[in-house]
mmCIF file with all atom_site columns, C-alpha atoms in Angstrom:
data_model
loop_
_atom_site.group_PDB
_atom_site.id
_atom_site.type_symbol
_atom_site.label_atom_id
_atom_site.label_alt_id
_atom_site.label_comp_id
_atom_site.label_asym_id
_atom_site.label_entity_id
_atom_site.label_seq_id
_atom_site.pdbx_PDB_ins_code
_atom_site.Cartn_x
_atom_site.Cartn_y
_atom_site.Cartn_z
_atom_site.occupancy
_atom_site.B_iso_or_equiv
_atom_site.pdbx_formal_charge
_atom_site.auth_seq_id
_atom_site.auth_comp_id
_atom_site.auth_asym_id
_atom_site.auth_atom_id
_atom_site.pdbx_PDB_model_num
ATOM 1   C CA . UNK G 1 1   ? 0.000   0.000  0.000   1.00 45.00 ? 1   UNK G CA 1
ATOM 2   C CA . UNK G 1 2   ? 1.596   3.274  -0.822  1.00 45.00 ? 2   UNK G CA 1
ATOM 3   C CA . UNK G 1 3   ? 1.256   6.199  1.533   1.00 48.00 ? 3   UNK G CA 1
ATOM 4   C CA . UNK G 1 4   ? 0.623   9.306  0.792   1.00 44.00 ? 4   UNK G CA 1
ATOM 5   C CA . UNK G 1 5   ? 3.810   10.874 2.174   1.00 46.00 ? 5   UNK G CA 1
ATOM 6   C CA . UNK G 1 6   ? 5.707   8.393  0.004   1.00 47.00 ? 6   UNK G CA 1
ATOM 7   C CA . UNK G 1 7   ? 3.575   9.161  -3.274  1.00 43.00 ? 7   UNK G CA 1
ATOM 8   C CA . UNK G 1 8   ? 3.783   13.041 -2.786  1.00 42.00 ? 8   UNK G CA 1
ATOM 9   C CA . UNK G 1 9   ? 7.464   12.666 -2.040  1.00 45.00 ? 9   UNK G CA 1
ATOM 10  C CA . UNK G 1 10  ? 9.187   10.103 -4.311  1.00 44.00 ? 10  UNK G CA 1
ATOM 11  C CA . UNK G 1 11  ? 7.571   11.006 -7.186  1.00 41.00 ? 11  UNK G CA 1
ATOM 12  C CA . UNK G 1 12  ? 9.837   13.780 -7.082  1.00 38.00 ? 12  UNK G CA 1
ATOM 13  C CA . UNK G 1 13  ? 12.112  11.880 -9.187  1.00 36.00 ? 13  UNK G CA 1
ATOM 14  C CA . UNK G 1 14  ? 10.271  10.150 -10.934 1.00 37.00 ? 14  UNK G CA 1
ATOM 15  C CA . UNK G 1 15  ? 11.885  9.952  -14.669 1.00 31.00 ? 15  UNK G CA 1
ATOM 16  C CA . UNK G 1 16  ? 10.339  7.452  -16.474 1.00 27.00 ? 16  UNK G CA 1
ATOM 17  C CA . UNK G 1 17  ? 8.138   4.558  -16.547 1.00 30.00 ? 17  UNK G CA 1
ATOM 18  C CA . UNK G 1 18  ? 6.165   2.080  -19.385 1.00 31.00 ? 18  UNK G CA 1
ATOM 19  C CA . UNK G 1 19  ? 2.930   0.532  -20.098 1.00 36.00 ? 19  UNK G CA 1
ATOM 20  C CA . UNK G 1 20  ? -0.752  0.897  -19.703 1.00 40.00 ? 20  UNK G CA 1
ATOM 21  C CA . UNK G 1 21  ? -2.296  3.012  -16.696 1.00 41.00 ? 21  UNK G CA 1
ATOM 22  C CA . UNK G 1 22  ? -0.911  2.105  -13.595 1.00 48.00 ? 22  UNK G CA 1
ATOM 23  C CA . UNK G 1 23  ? -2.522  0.732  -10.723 1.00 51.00 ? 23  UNK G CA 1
ATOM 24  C CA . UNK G 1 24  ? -1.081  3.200  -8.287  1.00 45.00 ? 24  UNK G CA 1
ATOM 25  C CA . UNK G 1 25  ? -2.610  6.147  -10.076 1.00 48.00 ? 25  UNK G CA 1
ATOM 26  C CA . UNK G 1 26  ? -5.941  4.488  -9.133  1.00 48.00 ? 26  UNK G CA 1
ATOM 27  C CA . UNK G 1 27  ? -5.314  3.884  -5.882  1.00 50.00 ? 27  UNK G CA 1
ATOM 28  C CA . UNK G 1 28  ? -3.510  7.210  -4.939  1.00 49.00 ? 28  UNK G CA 1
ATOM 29  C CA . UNK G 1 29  ? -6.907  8.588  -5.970  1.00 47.00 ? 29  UNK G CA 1
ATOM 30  C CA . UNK G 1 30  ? -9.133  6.543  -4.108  1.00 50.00 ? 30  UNK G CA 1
ATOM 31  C CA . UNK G 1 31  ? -6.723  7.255  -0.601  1.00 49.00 ? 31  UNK G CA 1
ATOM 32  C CA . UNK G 1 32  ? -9.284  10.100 -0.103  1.00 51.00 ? 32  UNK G CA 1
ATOM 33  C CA . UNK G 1 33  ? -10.836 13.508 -0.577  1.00 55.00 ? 33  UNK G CA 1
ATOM 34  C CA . UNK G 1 34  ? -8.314  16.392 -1.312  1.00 59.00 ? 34  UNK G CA 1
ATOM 35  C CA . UNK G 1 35  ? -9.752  20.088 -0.984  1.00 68.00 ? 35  UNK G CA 1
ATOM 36  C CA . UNK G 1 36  ? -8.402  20.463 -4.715  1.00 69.00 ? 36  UNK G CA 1
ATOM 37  C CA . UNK G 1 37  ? -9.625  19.914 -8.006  1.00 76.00 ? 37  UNK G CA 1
ATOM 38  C CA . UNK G 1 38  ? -8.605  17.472 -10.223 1.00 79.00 ? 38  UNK G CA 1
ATOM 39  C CA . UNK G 1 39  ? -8.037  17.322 -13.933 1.00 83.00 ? 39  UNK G CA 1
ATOM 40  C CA . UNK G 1 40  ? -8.156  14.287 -15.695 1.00 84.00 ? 40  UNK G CA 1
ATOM 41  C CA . UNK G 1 41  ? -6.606  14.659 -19.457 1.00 87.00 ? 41  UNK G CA 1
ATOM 42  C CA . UNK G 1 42  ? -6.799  11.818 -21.647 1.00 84.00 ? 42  UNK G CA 1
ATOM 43  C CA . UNK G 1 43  ? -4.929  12.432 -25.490 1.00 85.00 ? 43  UNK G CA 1
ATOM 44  C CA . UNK G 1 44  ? -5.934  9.494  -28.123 1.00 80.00 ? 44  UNK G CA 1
ATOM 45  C CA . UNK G 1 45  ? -3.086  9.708  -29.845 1.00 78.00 ? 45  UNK G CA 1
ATOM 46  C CA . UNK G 1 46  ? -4.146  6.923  -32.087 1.00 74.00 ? 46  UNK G CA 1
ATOM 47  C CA . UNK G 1 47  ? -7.290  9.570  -33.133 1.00 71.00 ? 47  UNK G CA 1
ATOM 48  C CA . UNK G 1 48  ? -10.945 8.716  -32.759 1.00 79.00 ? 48  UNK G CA 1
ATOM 49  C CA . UNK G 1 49  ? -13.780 8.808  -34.871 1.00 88.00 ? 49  UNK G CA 1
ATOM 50  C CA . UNK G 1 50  ? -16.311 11.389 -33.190 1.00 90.00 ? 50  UNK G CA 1
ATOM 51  C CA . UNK G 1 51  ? -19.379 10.322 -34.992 1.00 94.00 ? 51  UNK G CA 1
ATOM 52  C CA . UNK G 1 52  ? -19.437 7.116  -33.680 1.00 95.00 ? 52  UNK G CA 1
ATOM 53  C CA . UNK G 1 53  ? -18.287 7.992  -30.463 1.00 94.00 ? 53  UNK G CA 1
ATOM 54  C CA . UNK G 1 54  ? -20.942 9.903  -29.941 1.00 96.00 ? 54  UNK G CA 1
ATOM 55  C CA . UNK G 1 55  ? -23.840 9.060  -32.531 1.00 97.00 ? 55  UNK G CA 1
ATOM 56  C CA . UNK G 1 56  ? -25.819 11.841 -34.279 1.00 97.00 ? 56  UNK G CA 1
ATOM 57  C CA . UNK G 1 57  ? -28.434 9.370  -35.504 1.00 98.00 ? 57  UNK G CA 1
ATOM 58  C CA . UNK G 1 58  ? -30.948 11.360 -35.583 1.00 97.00 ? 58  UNK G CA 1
ATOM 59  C CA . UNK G 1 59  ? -29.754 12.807 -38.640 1.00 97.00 ? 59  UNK G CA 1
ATOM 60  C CA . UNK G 1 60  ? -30.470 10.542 -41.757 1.00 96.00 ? 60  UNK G CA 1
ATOM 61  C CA . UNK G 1 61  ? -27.516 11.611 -43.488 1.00 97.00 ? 61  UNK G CA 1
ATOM 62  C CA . UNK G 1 62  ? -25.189 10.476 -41.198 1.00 98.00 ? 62  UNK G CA 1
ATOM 63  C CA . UNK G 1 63  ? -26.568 5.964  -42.145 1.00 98.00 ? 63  UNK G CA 1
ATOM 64  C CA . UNK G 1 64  ? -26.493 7.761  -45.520 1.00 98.00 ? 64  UNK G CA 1
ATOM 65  C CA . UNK G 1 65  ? -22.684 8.710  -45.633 1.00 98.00 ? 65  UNK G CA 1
ATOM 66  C CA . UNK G 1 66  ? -21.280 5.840  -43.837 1.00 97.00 ? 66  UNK G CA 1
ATOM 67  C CA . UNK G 1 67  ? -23.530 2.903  -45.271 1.00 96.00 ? 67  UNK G CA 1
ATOM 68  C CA . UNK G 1 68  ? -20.851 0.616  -43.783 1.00 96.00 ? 68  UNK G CA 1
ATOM 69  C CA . UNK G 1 69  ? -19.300 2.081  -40.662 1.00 96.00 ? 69  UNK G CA 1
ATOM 70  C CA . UNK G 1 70  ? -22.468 3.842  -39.102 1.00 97.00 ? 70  UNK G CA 1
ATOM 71  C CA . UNK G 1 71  ? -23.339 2.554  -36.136 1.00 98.00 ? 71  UNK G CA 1
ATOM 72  C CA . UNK G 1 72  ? -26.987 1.265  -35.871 1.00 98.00 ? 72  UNK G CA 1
ATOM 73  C CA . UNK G 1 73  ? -29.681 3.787  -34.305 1.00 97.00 ? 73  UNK G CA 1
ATOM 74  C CA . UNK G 1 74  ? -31.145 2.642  -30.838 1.00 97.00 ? 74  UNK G CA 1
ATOM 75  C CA . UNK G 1 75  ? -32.839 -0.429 -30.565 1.00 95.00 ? 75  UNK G CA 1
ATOM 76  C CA . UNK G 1 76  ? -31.533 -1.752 -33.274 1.00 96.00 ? 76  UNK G CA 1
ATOM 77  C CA . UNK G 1 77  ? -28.277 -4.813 -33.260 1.00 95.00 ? 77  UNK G CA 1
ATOM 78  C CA . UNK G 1 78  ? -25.516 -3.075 -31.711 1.00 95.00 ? 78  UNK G CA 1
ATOM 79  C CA . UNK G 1 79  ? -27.184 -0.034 -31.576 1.00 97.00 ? 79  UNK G CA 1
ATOM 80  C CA . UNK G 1 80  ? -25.896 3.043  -30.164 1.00 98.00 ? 80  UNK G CA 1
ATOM 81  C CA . UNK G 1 81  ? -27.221 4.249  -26.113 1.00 98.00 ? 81  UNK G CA 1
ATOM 82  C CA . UNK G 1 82  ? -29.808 6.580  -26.824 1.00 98.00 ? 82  UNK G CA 1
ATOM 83  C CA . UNK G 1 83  ? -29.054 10.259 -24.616 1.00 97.00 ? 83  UNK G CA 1
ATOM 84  C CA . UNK G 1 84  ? -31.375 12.353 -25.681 1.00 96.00 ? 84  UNK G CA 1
ATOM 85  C CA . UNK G 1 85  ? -33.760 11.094 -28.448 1.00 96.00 ? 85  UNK G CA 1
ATOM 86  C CA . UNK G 1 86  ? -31.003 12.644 -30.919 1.00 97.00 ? 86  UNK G CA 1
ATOM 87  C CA . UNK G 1 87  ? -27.620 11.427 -30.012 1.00 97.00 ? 87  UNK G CA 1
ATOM 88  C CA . UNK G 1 88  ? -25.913 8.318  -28.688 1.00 97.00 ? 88  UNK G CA 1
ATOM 89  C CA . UNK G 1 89  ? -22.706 6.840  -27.285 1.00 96.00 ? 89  UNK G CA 1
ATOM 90  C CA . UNK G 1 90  ? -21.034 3.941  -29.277 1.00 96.00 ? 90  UNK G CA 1
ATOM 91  C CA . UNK G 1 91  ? -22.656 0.877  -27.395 1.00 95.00 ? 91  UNK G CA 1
ATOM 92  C CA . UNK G 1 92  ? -19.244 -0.203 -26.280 1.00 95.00 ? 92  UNK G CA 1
ATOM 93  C CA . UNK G 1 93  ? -19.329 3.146  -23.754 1.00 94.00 ? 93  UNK G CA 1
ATOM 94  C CA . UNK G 1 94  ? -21.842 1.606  -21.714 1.00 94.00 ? 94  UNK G CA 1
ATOM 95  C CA . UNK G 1 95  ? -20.152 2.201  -18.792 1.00 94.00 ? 95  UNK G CA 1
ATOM 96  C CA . UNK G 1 96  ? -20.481 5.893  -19.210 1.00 94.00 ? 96  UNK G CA 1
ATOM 97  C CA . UNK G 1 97  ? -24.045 6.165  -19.505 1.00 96.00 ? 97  UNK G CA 1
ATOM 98  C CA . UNK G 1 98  ? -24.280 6.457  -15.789 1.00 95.00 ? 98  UNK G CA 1
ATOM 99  C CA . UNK G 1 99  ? -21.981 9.806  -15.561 1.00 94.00 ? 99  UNK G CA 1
ATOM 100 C CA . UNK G 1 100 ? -24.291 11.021 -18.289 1.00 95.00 ? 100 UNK G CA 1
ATOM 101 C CA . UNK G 1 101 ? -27.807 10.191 -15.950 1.00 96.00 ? 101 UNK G CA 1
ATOM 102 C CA . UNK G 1 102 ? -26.555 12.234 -13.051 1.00 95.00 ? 102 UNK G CA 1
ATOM 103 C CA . UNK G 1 103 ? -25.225 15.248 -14.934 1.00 93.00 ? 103 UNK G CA 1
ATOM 104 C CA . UNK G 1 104 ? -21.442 14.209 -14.522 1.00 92.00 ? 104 UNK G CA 1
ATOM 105 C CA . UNK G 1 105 ? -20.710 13.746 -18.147 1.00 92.00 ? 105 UNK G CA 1
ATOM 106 C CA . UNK G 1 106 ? -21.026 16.446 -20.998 1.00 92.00 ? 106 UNK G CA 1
ATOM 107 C CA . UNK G 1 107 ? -20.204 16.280 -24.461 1.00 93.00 ? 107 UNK G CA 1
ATOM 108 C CA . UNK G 1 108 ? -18.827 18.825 -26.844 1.00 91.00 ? 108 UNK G CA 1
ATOM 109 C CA . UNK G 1 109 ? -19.861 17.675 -30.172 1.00 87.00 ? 109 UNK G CA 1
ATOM 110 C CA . UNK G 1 110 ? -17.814 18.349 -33.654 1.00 84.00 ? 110 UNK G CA 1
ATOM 111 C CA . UNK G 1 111 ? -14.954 20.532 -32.274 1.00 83.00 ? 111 UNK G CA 1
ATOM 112 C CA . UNK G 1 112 ? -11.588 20.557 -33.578 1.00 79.00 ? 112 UNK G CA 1
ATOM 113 C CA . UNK G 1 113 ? -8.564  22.283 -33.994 1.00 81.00 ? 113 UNK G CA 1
ATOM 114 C CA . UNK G 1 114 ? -9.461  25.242 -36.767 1.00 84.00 ? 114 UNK G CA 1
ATOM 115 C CA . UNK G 1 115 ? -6.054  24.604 -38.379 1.00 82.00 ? 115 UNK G CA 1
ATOM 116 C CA . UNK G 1 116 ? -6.642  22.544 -41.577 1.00 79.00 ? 116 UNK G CA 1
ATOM 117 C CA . UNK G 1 117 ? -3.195  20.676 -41.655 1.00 81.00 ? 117 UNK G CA 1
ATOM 118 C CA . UNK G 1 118 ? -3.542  16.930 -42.889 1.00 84.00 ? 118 UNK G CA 1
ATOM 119 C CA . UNK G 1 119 ? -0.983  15.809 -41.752 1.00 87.00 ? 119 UNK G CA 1
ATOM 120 C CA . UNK G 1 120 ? -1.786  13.925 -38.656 1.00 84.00 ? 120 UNK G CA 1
ATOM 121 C CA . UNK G 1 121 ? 1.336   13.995 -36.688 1.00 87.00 ? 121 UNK G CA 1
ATOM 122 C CA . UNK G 1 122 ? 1.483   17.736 -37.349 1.00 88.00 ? 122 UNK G CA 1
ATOM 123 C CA . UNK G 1 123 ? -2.357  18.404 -36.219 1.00 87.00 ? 123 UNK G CA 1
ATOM 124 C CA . UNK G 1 124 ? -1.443  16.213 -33.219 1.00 88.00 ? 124 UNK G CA 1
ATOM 125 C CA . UNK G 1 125 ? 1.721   18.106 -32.325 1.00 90.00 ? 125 UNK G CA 1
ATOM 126 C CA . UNK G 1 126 ? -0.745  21.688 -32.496 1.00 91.00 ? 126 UNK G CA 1
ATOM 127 C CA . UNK G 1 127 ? -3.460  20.120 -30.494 1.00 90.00 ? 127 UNK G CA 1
ATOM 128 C CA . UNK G 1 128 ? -0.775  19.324 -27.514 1.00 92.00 ? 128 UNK G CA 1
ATOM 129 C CA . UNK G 1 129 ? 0.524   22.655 -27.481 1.00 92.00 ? 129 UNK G CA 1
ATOM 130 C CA . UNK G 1 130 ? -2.714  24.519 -27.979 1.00 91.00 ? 130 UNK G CA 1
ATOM 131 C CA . UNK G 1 131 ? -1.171  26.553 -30.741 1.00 90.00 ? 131 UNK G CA 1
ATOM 132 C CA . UNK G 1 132 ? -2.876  25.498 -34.095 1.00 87.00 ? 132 UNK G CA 1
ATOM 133 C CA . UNK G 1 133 ? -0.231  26.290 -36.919 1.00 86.00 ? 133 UNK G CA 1
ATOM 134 C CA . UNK G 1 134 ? 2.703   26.305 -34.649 1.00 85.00 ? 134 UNK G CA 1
ATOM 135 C CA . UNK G 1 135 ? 3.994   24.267 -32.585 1.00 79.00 ? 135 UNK G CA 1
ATOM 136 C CA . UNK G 1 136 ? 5.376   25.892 -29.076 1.00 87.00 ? 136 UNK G CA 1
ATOM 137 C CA . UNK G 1 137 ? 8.072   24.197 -26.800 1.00 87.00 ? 137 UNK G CA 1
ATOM 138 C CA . UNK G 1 138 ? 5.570   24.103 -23.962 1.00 90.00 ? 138 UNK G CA 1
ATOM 139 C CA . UNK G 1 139 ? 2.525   22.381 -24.186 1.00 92.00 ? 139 UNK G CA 1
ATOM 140 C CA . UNK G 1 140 ? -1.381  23.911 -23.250 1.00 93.00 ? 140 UNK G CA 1
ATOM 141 C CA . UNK G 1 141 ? -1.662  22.367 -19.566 1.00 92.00 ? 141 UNK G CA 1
ATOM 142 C CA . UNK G 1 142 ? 1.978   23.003 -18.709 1.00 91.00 ? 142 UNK G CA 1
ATOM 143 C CA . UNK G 1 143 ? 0.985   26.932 -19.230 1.00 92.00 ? 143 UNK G CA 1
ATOM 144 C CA . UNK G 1 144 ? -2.468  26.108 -17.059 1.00 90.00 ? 144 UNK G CA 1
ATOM 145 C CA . UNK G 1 145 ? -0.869  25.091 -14.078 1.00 87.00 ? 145 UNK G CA 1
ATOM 146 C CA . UNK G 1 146 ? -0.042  28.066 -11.431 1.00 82.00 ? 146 UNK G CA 1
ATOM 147 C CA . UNK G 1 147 ? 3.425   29.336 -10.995 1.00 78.00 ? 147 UNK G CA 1
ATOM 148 C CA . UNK G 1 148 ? 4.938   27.297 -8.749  1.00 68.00 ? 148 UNK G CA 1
ATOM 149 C CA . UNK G 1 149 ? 5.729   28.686 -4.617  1.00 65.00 ? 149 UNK G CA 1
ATOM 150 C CA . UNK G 1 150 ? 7.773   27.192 -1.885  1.00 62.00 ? 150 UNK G CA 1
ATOM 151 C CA . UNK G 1 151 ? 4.965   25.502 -1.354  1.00 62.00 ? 151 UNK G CA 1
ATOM 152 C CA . UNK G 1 152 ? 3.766   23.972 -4.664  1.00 67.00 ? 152 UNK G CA 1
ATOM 153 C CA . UNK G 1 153 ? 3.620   19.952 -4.568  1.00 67.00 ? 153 UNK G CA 1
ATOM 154 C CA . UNK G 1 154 ? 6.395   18.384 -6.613  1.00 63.00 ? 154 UNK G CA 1
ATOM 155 C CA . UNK G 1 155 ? 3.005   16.100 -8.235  1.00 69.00 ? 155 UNK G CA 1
ATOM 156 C CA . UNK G 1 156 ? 0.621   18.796 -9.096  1.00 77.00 ? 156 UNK G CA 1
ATOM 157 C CA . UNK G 1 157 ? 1.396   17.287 -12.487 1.00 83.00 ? 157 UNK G CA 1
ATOM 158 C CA . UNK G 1 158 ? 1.623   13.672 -13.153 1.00 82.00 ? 158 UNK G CA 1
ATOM 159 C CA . UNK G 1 159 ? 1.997   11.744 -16.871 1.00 85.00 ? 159 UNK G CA 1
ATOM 160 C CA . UNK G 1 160 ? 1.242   8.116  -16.535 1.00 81.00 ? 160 UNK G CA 1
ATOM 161 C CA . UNK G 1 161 ? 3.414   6.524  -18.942 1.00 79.00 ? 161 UNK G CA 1
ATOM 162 C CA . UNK G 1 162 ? 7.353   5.992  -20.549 1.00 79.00 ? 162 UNK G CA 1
ATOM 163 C CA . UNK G 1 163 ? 8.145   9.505  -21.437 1.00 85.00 ? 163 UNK G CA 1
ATOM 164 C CA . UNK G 1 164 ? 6.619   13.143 -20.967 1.00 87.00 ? 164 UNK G CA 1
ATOM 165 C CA . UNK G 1 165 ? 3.790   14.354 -23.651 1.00 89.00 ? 165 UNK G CA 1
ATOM 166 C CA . UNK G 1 166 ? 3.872   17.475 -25.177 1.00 91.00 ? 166 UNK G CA 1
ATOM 167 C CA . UNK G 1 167 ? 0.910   18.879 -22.957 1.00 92.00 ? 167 UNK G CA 1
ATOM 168 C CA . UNK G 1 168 ? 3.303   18.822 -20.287 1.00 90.00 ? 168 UNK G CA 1
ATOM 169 C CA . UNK G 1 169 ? 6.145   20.333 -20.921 1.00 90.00 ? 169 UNK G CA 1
ATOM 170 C CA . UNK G 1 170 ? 7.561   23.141 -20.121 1.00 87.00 ? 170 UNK G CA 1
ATOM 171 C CA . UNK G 1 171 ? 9.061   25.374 -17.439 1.00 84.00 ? 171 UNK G CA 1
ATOM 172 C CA . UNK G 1 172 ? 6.306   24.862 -14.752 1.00 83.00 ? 172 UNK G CA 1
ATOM 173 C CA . UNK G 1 173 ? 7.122   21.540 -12.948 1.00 78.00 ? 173 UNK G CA 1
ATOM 174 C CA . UNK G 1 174 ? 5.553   17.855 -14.152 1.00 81.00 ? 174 UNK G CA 1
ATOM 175 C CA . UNK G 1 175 ? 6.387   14.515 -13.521 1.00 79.00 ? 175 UNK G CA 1
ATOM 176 C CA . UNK G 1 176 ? 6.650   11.638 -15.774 1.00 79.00 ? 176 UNK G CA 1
ATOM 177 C CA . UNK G 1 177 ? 6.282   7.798  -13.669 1.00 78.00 ? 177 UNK G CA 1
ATOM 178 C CA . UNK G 1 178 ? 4.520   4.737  -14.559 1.00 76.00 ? 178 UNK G CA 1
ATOM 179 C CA . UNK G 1 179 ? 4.931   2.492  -11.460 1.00 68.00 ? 179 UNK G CA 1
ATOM 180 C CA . UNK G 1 180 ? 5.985   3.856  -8.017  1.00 62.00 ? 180 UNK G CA 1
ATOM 181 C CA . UNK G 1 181 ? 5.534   0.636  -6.513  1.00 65.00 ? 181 UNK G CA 1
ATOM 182 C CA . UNK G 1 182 ? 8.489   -0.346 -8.699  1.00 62.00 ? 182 UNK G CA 1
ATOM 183 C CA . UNK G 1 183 ? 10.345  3.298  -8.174  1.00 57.00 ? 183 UNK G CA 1
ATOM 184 C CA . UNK G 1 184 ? 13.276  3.384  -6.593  1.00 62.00 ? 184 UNK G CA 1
ATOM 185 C CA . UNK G 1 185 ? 17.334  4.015  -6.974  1.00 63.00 ? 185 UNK G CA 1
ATOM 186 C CA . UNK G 1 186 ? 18.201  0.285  -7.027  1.00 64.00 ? 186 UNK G CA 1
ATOM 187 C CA . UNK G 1 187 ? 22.015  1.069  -6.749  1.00 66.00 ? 187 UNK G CA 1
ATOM 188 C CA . UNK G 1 188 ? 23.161  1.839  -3.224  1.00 71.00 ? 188 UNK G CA 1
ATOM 189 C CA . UNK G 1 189 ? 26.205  4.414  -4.900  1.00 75.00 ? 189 UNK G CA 1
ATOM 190 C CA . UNK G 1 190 ? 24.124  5.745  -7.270  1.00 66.00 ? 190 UNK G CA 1
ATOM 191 C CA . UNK G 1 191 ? 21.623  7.085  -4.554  1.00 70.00 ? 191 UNK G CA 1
ATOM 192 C CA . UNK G 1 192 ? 24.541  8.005  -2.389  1.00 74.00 ? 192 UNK G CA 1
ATOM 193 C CA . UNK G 1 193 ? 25.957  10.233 -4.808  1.00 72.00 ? 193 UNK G CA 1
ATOM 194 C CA . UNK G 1 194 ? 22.329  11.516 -5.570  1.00 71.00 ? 194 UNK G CA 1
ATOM 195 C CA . UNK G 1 195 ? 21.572  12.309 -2.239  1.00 72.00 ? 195 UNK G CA 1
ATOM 196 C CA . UNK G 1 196 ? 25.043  13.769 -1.635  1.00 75.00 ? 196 UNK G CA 1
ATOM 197 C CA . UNK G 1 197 ? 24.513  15.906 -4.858  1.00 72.00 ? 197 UNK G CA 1
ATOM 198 C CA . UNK G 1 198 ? 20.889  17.315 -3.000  1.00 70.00 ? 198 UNK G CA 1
ATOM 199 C CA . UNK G 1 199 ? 22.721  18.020 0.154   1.00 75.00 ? 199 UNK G CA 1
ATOM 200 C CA . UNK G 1 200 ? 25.560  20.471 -1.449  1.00 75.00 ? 200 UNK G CA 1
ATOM 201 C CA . UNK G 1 201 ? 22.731  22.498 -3.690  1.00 70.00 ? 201 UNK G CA 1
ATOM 202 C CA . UNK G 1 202 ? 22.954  26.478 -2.161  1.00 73.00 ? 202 UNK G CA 1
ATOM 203 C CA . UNK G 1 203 ? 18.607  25.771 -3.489  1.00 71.00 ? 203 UNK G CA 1
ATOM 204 C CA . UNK G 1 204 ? 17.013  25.397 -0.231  1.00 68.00 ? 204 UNK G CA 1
ATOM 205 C CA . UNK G 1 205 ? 13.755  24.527 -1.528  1.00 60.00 ? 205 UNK G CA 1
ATOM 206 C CA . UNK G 1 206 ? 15.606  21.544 -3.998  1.00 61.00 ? 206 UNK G CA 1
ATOM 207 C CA . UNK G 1 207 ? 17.792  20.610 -0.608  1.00 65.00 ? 207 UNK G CA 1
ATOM 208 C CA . UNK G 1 208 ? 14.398  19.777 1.054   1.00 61.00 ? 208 UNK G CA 1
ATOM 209 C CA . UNK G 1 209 ? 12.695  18.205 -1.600  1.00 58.00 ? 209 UNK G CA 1
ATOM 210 C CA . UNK G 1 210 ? 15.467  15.848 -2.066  1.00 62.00 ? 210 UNK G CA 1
ATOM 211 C CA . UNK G 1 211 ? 15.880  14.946 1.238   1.00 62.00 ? 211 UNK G CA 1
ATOM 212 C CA . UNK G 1 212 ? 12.096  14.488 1.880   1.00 55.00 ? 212 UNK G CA 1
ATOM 213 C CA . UNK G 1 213 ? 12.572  11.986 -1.459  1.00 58.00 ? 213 UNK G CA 1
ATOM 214 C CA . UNK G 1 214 ? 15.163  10.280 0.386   1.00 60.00 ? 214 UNK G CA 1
ATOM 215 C CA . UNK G 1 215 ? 13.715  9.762  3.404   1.00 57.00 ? 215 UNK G CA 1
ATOM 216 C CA . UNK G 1 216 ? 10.532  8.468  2.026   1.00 50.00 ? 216 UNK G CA 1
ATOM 217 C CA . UNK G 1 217 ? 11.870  5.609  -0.030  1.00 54.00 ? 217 UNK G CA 1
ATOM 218 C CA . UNK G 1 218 ? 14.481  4.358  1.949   1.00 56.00 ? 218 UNK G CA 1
#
């Protein structure tokens, strides 16, 4: 079980990390109730079709345009989950249906970048950086996080996965990790010399972190 002192602390330095969402991340989460807000960013980097994500099927010429790849009106095989008489979720989003119900779910339908690039690794580089046409060294949610304080947690930012995406970097502070479980300086020198190396900065606010970081995963 991973405290909260540890999680806030050695993911400090975190660099790196692989694979799918990690378990931790849900778990952290569920440790309880911060006076905070959260933001939850998901980027589909693989893209996603928006009409049959969310179904307009109310709209004839939607069946009529994709005679092959629609997906079926409600009530029919495989039909989409009906919302609001006019449009549905791809029946394989089932489980959000609920989040719609109680007014936890909204949808913003047929948005886009307004930059008409087709290429899709260059429309994907503009979306992370929120500058369609250009791409910036810092990416959109690196730029909507507060300047950081004394104070600031060294995880107001976390990317679950091997390296850090676009949206995150930048001069304001994130973190990259995949596993903390699995986290830790697994050669006695090498954390020596680490620790050694926080100790000697004239930074008082990197001296503490470091030590906290130290402290917490030994």
């Amino acid at each position: 079980m991973i405290t909260r002192r540890y999680f806030l602390r050695a993911s400090a330095i975190a660099a790196a990390g692989f694979g799918a969402a990690p378990s931790w991340l849900l778990r952290a989460a569920a440790q309880g109730e911060s006076k905070w807000k959260i933001l939850v960013a998901v980027f589909q980097r693989g893209a996603a079709d928006g009409l049959n994500i969310v179904v307009p099927f109310f709209e004839k010429r939607y069946f009529e345009l994709r005679p092959s790849i629609a997906v079926p009106a409600p009530g029919k095989n495989n039909g989409a989950i009906d919302l609001d008489g006019r449009f549905g979720l791809h029946p394989s989003l089932q489980l959000l249906k609920p989040f719609w119900d109680n007014g936890l779910l909204a949808i913003v339908h047929a948005s886009g970048s307004p930059d008409p690039n087709r290429s899709h690794f260059e429309a994907q580089d503009y979306m992370e950086s929120g500058t369609p046409g250009t791409v910036a060294e810092d990416g959109w949610l690196n730029r909507a996080l507060p300047p950081a304080t004394p104070n600031t947690s060294p995880v107001r930012a976390i990317a679950a996965g091997a390296k850090m995406p676009r949206t995150l970097r930048g001069n304001r502070g994130a973190v990259v990790v995949n596993d903390l479980e699995q986290f830790k300086v697994r050669n006695p020198s090498v954390a020596a010399i680490i620790e050694d190396l926080y100790a000697t900065t004239t930074d008082a606010q990197l001296m503490a972190q470091g030590k906290g970081t130290f402290e917490a995963v030994k």
